[in-house]
Amino acid sequence: MPAASKTPGEWIDGFLFVGNHLALEFLNTRPILAEGPKELLPDVDALIRWLVASGMLTTQNGHALAKKWKSSPEAVACLRELLKFRERFRAVVIRQEAGFPVSGVFIAELNSLLKEHPSSVVLQRKGKRLDLEAAFDPEKPNDVWAPIAIAVAELLSDVSPGRLRKCEACIVHFLDTSKKGSRRWCSMNICGNKIKVAAYQQRQRTARNKAR
Ligand SMILES: [Zn+2]
């Protein structure tokens, strides 16, 4: 399965895609913007739009689901649980970035999610290649767990924790796929420039102080 469903496009339909991995894109649905922390999945409609933006659902299927799940208490409850899980997953990623292993409690939770919501895969032609992709055709809200659980499991098993990183200037996490492993911020547009300007100003201040 691909590490991310799309090449990083930064913002797609109001959602951030700079994580290089679906599990991290899910984590980054609560970024800190200039105006403070922002929940990008405040309601079921937003969750469906995120599934479309991340390439898991077609726009057409997204519209159909939005209609079907509009006033579904099951969908609201599912979103609430997904967001709680997202924050537990955040704690795991932060611990991994600090060099600590994944807790047994989280592994057990993830294993029961994987068992409860198995994923199916489908072979698809991509130009000359064949790609193994997650087959995602949700009917009930809880079906959304399958791609999230498998993405998180993949991240924790396939990715070297040394390549997991938090942006130096905000709470966005990403998988560093750069050759040198030297990526420092979520995106040049969002935080890279901010850091460069701050570093420039610091150099100027130091130079002025030295000149005195
Ligand atoms: Zn950032």
PDB file of C-alpha atoms and ligand atoms in Angstrom:
ATOM      1  CA  MET A   1       0.000   0.000   0.000  1.00  0.00           C
ATOM      2  CA  PRO A   2       1.267   3.501  -0.666  1.00  0.00           C
ATOM      3  CA  ALA A   3       2.623   5.458   2.287  1.00  0.00           C
ATOM      4  CA  ALA A   4       0.404   8.371   1.369  1.00  0.00           C
ATOM      5  CA  SER A   5      -2.488   8.484  -0.968  1.00  0.00           C
ATOM      6  CA  LYS A   6      -1.312  11.661  -2.658  1.00  0.00           C
ATOM      7  CA  THR A   7       1.892  13.513  -3.206  1.00  0.00           C
ATOM      8  CA  PRO A   8       2.089  16.372  -0.702  1.00  0.00           C
ATOM      9  CA  GLY A   9      -0.106  19.176  -1.906  1.00  0.00           C
ATOM     10  CA  GLU A  10      -0.020  21.146   1.361  1.00  0.00           C
ATOM     11  CA  TRP A  11      -3.646  22.297   1.520  1.00  0.00           C
ATOM     12  CA  ILE A  12      -6.444  20.385  -0.194  1.00  0.00           C
ATOM     13  CA  ASP A  13      -9.980  21.630   0.444  1.00  0.00           C
ATOM     14  CA  GLY A  14      -8.925  23.219   3.739  1.00  0.00           C
ATOM     15  CA  PHE A  15      -6.980  20.183   4.974  1.00  0.00           C
ATOM     16  CA  LEU A  16      -3.257  19.934   5.486  1.00  0.00           C
ATOM     17  CA  PHE A  17      -1.296  17.284   3.557  1.00  0.00           C
ATOM     18  CA  VAL A  18       2.359  17.630   4.458  1.00  0.00           C
ATOM     19  CA  GLY A  19       2.832  14.467   6.556  1.00  0.00           C
ATOM     20  CA  ASN A  20       3.924  12.084   3.755  1.00  0.00           C
ATOM     21  CA  HIS A  21       1.850   9.338   5.367  1.00  0.00           C
ATOM     22  CA  LEU A  22      -1.889   8.887   5.728  1.00  0.00           C
ATOM     23  CA  ALA A  23      -1.614   8.220   9.475  1.00  0.00           C
ATOM     24  CA  LEU A  24       0.222  11.526   9.946  1.00  0.00           C
ATOM     25  CA  GLU A  25      -2.192  13.402   7.694  1.00  0.00           C
ATOM     26  CA  PHE A  26      -4.915  12.134  10.043  1.00  0.00           C
ATOM     27  CA  LEU A  27      -2.899  13.334  13.039  1.00  0.00           C
ATOM     28  CA  ASN A  28      -2.459  16.720  11.391  1.00  0.00           C
ATOM     29  CA  THR A  29      -6.200  17.364  11.227  1.00  0.00           C
ATOM     30  CA  ARG A  30      -5.697  19.466  14.360  1.00  0.00           C
ATOM     31  CA  PRO A  31      -2.900  21.862  13.447  1.00  0.00           C
ATOM     32  CA  ILE A  32      -2.004  25.108  15.182  1.00  0.00           C
ATOM     33  CA  LEU A  33      -2.582  27.964  12.817  1.00  0.00           C
ATOM     34  CA  ALA A  34      -1.810  31.651  13.278  1.00  0.00           C
ATOM     35  CA  GLU A  35      -5.084  32.014  15.201  1.00  0.00           C
ATOM     36  CA  GLY A  36      -4.401  29.007  17.474  1.00  0.00           C
ATOM     37  CA  PRO A  37      -5.229  25.267  17.488  1.00  0.00           C
ATOM     38  CA  LYS A  38      -7.831  24.396  14.922  1.00  0.00           C
ATOM     39  CA  GLU A  39     -10.007  21.286  14.750  1.00  0.00           C
ATOM     40  CA  LEU A  40     -10.328  20.500  11.053  1.00  0.00           C
ATOM     41  CA  LEU A  41     -12.754  17.624  11.713  1.00  0.00           C
ATOM     42  CA  PRO A  42     -15.473  19.376  13.733  1.00  0.00           C
ATOM     43  CA  ASP A  43     -18.347  17.370  12.240  1.00  0.00           C
ATOM     44  CA  VAL A  44     -19.193  14.335  10.113  1.00  0.00           C
ATOM     45  CA  ASP A  45     -19.365  16.440   6.974  1.00  0.00           C
ATOM     46  CA  ALA A  46     -15.760  17.569   7.529  1.00  0.00           C
ATOM     47  CA  LEU A  47     -14.666  13.965   8.098  1.00  0.00           C
ATOM     48  CA  ILE A  48     -16.148  12.963   4.748  1.00  0.00           C
ATOM     49  CA  ARG A  49     -14.525  15.952   3.019  1.00  0.00           C
ATOM     50  CA  TRP A  50     -11.195  14.885   4.549  1.00  0.00           C
ATOM     51  CA  LEU A  51     -11.652  11.329   3.212  1.00  0.00           C
ATOM     52  CA  VAL A  52     -12.229  12.827  -0.247  1.00  0.00           C
ATOM     53  CA  ALA A  53      -9.291  15.256   0.056  1.00  0.00           C
ATOM     54  CA  SER A  54      -6.992  12.415   1.116  1.00  0.00           C
ATOM     55  CA  GLY A  55      -7.936  10.466  -1.997  1.00  0.00           C
ATOM     56  CA  MET A  56      -9.700   7.638  -0.167  1.00  0.00           C
ATOM     57  CA  LEU A  57     -13.158   8.502  -1.484  1.00  0.00           C
ATOM     58  CA  THR A  58     -14.265   9.899  -4.797  1.00  0.00           C
ATOM     59  CA  THR A  59     -16.136  13.204  -4.695  1.00  0.00           C
ATOM     60  CA  GLN A  60     -19.250  11.389  -5.847  1.00  0.00           C
ATOM     61  CA  ASN A  61     -19.063   8.763  -3.093  1.00  0.00           C
ATOM     62  CA  GLY A  62     -18.342  11.536  -0.612  1.00  0.00           C
ATOM     63  CA  HIS A  63     -21.533  13.366  -1.574  1.00  0.00           C
ATOM     64  CA  ALA A  64     -23.573  10.168  -1.288  1.00  0.00           C
ATOM     65  CA  LEU A  65     -22.137   9.388   2.152  1.00  0.00           C
ATOM     66  CA  ALA A  66     -22.624  12.955   3.378  1.00  0.00           C
ATOM     67  CA  LYS A  67     -26.310  12.613   2.545  1.00  0.00           C
ATOM     68  CA  LYS A  68     -26.605   9.182   4.133  1.00  0.00           C
ATOM     69  CA  TRP A  69     -24.719  10.018   7.343  1.00  0.00           C
ATOM     70  CA  LYS A  70     -26.028  13.559   7.736  1.00  0.00           C
ATOM     71  CA  SER A  71     -28.196  12.953  10.781  1.00  0.00           C
ATOM     72  CA  SER A  72     -26.729   9.646  11.873  1.00  0.00           C
ATOM     73  CA  PRO A  73     -25.980   9.427  15.616  1.00  0.00           C
ATOM     74  CA  GLU A  74     -23.699   6.499  14.777  1.00  0.00           C
ATOM     75  CA  ALA A  75     -21.586   8.775  12.557  1.00  0.00           C
ATOM     76  CA  VAL A  76     -21.352  11.443  15.278  1.00  0.00           C
ATOM     77  CA  ALA A  77     -20.329   8.827  17.857  1.00  0.00           C
ATOM     78  CA  CYS A  78     -17.786   7.345  15.449  1.00  0.00           C
ATOM     79  CA  LEU A  79     -16.192  10.746  14.783  1.00  0.00           C
ATOM     80  CA  ARG A  80     -15.975  11.404  18.530  1.00  0.00           C
ATOM     81  CA  GLU A  81     -14.134   8.102  19.049  1.00  0.00           C
ATOM     82  CA  LEU A  82     -11.873   8.723  16.042  1.00  0.00           C
ATOM     83  CA  LEU A  83     -10.796  12.084  17.468  1.00  0.00           C
ATOM     84  CA  LYS A  84     -10.100  10.554  20.883  1.00  0.00           C
ATOM     85  CA  PHE A  85      -8.033   7.864  19.177  1.00  0.00           C
ATOM     86  CA  ARG A  86      -6.205  10.562  17.182  1.00  0.00           C
ATOM     87  CA  GLU A  87      -5.054  12.207  20.423  1.00  0.00           C
ATOM     88  CA  ARG A  88      -3.884   8.864  21.900  1.00  0.00           C
ATOM     89  CA  PHE A  89      -2.016   8.266  18.650  1.00  0.00           C
ATOM     90  CA  ARG A  90      -0.491  11.753  18.941  1.00  0.00           C
ATOM     91  CA  ALA A  91       0.939  10.825  22.348  1.00  0.00           C
ATOM     92  CA  VAL A  92       2.464   7.681  20.777  1.00  0.00           C
ATOM     93  CA  VAL A  93       4.062   9.649  17.927  1.00  0.00           C
ATOM     94  CA  ILE A  94       5.489  12.247  20.322  1.00  0.00           C
ATOM     95  CA  ARG A  95       6.956   9.443  22.462  1.00  0.00           C
ATOM     96  CA  GLN A  96       8.414   7.762  19.372  1.00  0.00           C
ATOM     97  CA  GLU A  97      10.013  11.011  18.261  1.00  0.00           C
ATOM     98  CA  ALA A  98      11.600  11.221  21.708  1.00  0.00           C
ATOM     99  CA  GLY A  99      12.996   7.702  21.292  1.00  0.00           C
ATOM    100  CA  PHE A 100      10.500   5.765  23.439  1.00  0.00           C
ATOM    101  CA  PRO A 101       8.795   2.559  22.265  1.00  0.00           C
ATOM    102  CA  VAL A 102       5.073   2.215  21.557  1.00  0.00           C
ATOM    103  CA  SER A 103       3.201   1.213  24.720  1.00  0.00           C
ATOM    104  CA  GLY A 104       1.666  -2.236  25.041  1.00  0.00           C
ATOM    105  CA  VAL A 105      -1.690  -0.609  25.780  1.00  0.00           C
ATOM    106  CA  PHE A 106      -1.690   1.210  22.442  1.00  0.00           C
ATOM    107  CA  ILE A 107      -0.565  -1.899  20.543  1.00  0.00           C
ATOM    108  CA  ALA A 108      -3.424  -3.856  22.135  1.00  0.00           C
ATOM    109  CA  GLU A 109      -5.921  -1.111  21.226  1.00  0.00           C
ATOM    110  CA  LEU A 110      -4.660  -1.008  17.646  1.00  0.00           C
ATOM    111  CA  ASN A 111      -4.754  -4.788  17.348  1.00  0.00           C
ATOM    112  CA  SER A 112      -8.357  -4.903  18.464  1.00  0.00           C
ATOM    113  CA  LEU A 113      -9.224  -2.130  15.957  1.00  0.00           C
ATOM    114  CA  LEU A 114      -7.494  -4.095  13.175  1.00  0.00           C
ATOM    115  CA  LYS A 115      -9.429  -7.206  14.139  1.00  0.00           C
ATOM    116  CA  GLU A 116     -12.745  -5.396  14.399  1.00  0.00           C
ATOM    117  CA  HIS A 117     -12.282  -3.408  11.166  1.00  0.00           C
ATOM    118  CA  PRO A 118     -10.285  -5.515   8.711  1.00  0.00           C
ATOM    119  CA  SER A 119      -9.028  -3.842   5.543  1.00  0.00           C
ATOM    120  CA  SER A 120      -9.301  -5.279   2.105  1.00  0.00           C
ATOM    121  CA  VAL A 121      -6.863  -4.425  -0.646  1.00  0.00           C
ATOM    122  CA  VAL A 122      -7.223  -4.144  -4.379  1.00  0.00           C
ATOM    123  CA  LEU A 123      -4.674  -4.377  -7.168  1.00  0.00           C
ATOM    124  CA  GLN A 124      -4.803  -1.372  -9.460  1.00  0.00           C
ATOM    125  CA  ARG A 125      -3.030  -0.501 -12.659  1.00  0.00           C
ATOM    126  CA  LYS A 126      -1.019   2.721 -12.342  1.00  0.00           C
ATOM    127  CA  GLY A 127       0.426   3.352 -15.786  1.00  0.00           C
ATOM    128  CA  LYS A 128       2.813   0.455 -16.339  1.00  0.00           C
ATOM    129  CA  ARG A 129       2.928  -0.553 -12.692  1.00  0.00           C
ATOM    130  CA  LEU A 130       0.525  -2.405 -10.476  1.00  0.00           C
ATOM    131  CA  ASP A 131      -0.218  -0.861  -7.097  1.00  0.00           C
ATOM    132  CA  LEU A 132      -1.687  -2.556  -4.078  1.00  0.00           C
ATOM    133  CA  GLU A 133      -4.177  -0.114  -2.608  1.00  0.00           C
ATOM    134  CA  ALA A 134      -6.638  -0.123   0.241  1.00  0.00           C
ATOM    135  CA  ALA A 135     -10.121  -0.911  -0.997  1.00  0.00           C
ATOM    136  CA  PHE A 136     -12.329   1.517   0.846  1.00  0.00           C
ATOM    137  CA  ASP A 137     -16.035   1.461   0.223  1.00  0.00           C
ATOM    138  CA  PRO A 138     -17.641   2.476   3.509  1.00  0.00           C
ATOM    139  CA  GLU A 139     -21.272   1.796   4.152  1.00  0.00           C
ATOM    140  CA  LYS A 140     -21.548   2.437   7.855  1.00  0.00           C
ATOM    141  CA  PRO A 141     -19.581   5.133   9.731  1.00  0.00           C
ATOM    142  CA  ASN A 142     -17.495   2.599  11.668  1.00  0.00           C
ATOM    143  CA  ASP A 143     -16.040   1.385   8.357  1.00  0.00           C
ATOM    144  CA  VAL A 144     -13.858   4.516   8.449  1.00  0.00           C
ATOM    145  CA  TRP A 145     -11.784   2.828  11.166  1.00  0.00           C
ATOM    146  CA  ALA A 146     -10.317   0.293   8.719  1.00  0.00           C
ATOM    147  CA  PRO A 147      -8.079   2.603   6.634  1.00  0.00           C
ATOM    148  CA  ILE A 148      -7.119   4.679   9.697  1.00  0.00           C
ATOM    149  CA  ALA A 149      -6.156   1.639  11.772  1.00  0.00           C
ATOM    150  CA  ILE A 150      -4.116   0.036   8.995  1.00  0.00           C
ATOM    151  CA  ALA A 151      -2.354   3.342   8.214  1.00  0.00           C
ATOM    152  CA  VAL A 152      -1.388   3.782  11.876  1.00  0.00           C
ATOM    153  CA  ALA A 153      -0.225   0.149  12.069  1.00  0.00           C
ATOM    154  CA  GLU A 154       1.858   0.625   8.910  1.00  0.00           C
ATOM    155  CA  LEU A 155       3.431   3.795  10.243  1.00  0.00           C
ATOM    156  CA  LEU A 156       4.407   2.102  13.504  1.00  0.00           C
ATOM    157  CA  SER A 157       5.777  -1.025  11.822  1.00  0.00           C
ATOM    158  CA  ASP A 158       7.295   0.142   8.528  1.00  0.00           C
ATOM    159  CA  VAL A 159       8.714   3.539   9.318  1.00  0.00           C
ATOM    160  CA  SER A 160      11.961   4.181  11.130  1.00  0.00           C
ATOM    161  CA  PRO A 161      11.087   6.273  14.221  1.00  0.00           C
ATOM    162  CA  GLY A 162      14.130   8.444  13.415  1.00  0.00           C
ATOM    163  CA  ARG A 163      12.266   9.673  10.343  1.00  0.00           C
ATOM    164  CA  LEU A 164       9.237  10.741  12.377  1.00  0.00           C
ATOM    165  CA  ARG A 165       9.485  14.381  13.236  1.00  0.00           C
ATOM    166  CA  LYS A 166       7.525  17.322  14.550  1.00  0.00           C
ATOM    167  CA  CYS A 167       7.824  20.651  12.794  1.00  0.00           C
ATOM    168  CA  GLU A 168      10.221  22.947  14.664  1.00  0.00           C
ATOM    169  CA  ALA A 169       7.663  25.747  14.660  1.00  0.00           C
ATOM    170  CA  CYS A 170       4.258  24.089  15.076  1.00  0.00           C
ATOM    171  CA  ILE A 171       2.574  20.836  16.124  1.00  0.00           C
ATOM    172  CA  VAL A 172       2.420  19.272  12.671  1.00  0.00           C
ATOM    173  CA  HIS A 173       4.140  15.866  12.414  1.00  0.00           C
ATOM    174  CA  PHE A 174       5.662  14.470   9.249  1.00  0.00           C
ATOM    175  CA  LEU A 175       7.604  11.555   7.866  1.00  0.00           C
ATOM    176  CA  ASP A 176      10.924  12.852   6.623  1.00  0.00           C
ATOM    177  CA  THR A 177      11.424  11.264   3.219  1.00  0.00           C
ATOM    178  CA  SER A 178      14.226  13.629   2.205  1.00  0.00           C
ATOM    179  CA  LYS A 179      17.471  11.994   1.096  1.00  0.00           C
ATOM    180  CA  LYS A 180      19.528  13.547   3.861  1.00  0.00           C
ATOM    181  CA  GLY A 181      16.855  13.215   6.530  1.00  0.00           C
ATOM    182  CA  SER A 182      17.188  16.905   7.275  1.00  0.00           C
ATOM    183  CA  ARG A 183      13.621  18.159   6.874  1.00  0.00           C
ATOM    184  CA  ARG A 184      12.856  20.524   9.752  1.00  0.00           C
ATOM    185  CA  TRP A 185       9.454  22.020   9.170  1.00  0.00           C
ATOM    186  CA  CYS A 186       5.992  21.077   8.001  1.00  0.00           C
ATOM    187  CA  SER A 187       6.206  23.256   4.926  1.00  0.00           C
ATOM    188  CA  MET A 188       8.287  26.114   3.636  1.00  0.00           C
ATOM    189  CA  ASN A 189       5.132  28.173   3.124  1.00  0.00           C
ATOM    190  CA  ILE A 190       3.674  27.590   6.555  1.00  0.00           C
ATOM    191  CA  CYS A 191       6.645  27.482   8.936  1.00  0.00           C
ATOM    192  CA  GLY A 192       9.876  27.375   6.926  1.00  0.00           C
ATOM    193  CA  ASN A 193       9.808  31.078   6.122  1.00  0.00           C
ATOM    194  CA  LYS A 194       8.820  31.928   9.685  1.00  0.00           C
ATOM    195  CA  ILE A 195      11.895  30.094  11.025  1.00  0.00           C
ATOM    196  CA  LYS A 196      14.207  31.600   8.406  1.00  0.00           C
ATOM    197  CA  VAL A 197      13.010  35.127   9.181  1.00  0.00           C
ATOM    198  CA  ALA A 198      13.431  34.526  12.928  1.00  0.00           C
ATOM    199  CA  ALA A 199      16.946  33.131  12.392  1.00  0.00           C
ATOM    200  CA  TYR A 200      17.843  36.120  10.185  1.00  0.00           C
ATOM    201  CA  GLN A 201      16.566  38.568  12.806  1.00  0.00           C
ATOM    202  CA  GLN A 202      18.539  36.727  15.503  1.00  0.00           C
ATOM    203  CA  ARG A 203      21.732  36.979  13.399  1.00  0.00           C
ATOM    204  CA  GLN A 204      21.106  40.692  12.866  1.00  0.00           C
ATOM    205  CA  ARG A 205      20.619  41.256  16.605  1.00  0.00           C
ATOM    206  CA  THR A 206      23.811  39.331  17.432  1.00  0.00           C
ATOM    207  CA  ALA A 207      25.777  41.291  14.824  1.00  0.00           C
ATOM    208  CA  ARG A 208      24.438  44.604  16.203  1.00  0.00           C
ATOM    209  CA  ASN A 209      25.329  43.604  19.783  1.00  0.00           C
ATOM    210  CA  LYS A 210      28.845  42.624  18.709  1.00  0.00           C
ATOM    211  CA  ALA A 211      29.308  45.942  16.890  1.00  0.00           C
ATOM    212  CA  ARG A 212      28.500  47.907  20.057  1.00  0.00           C
TER     213      ARG A 212
HETATM  214 ZN    ZN B   1       5.015  23.891  11.000  1.00  0.00          ZN
END
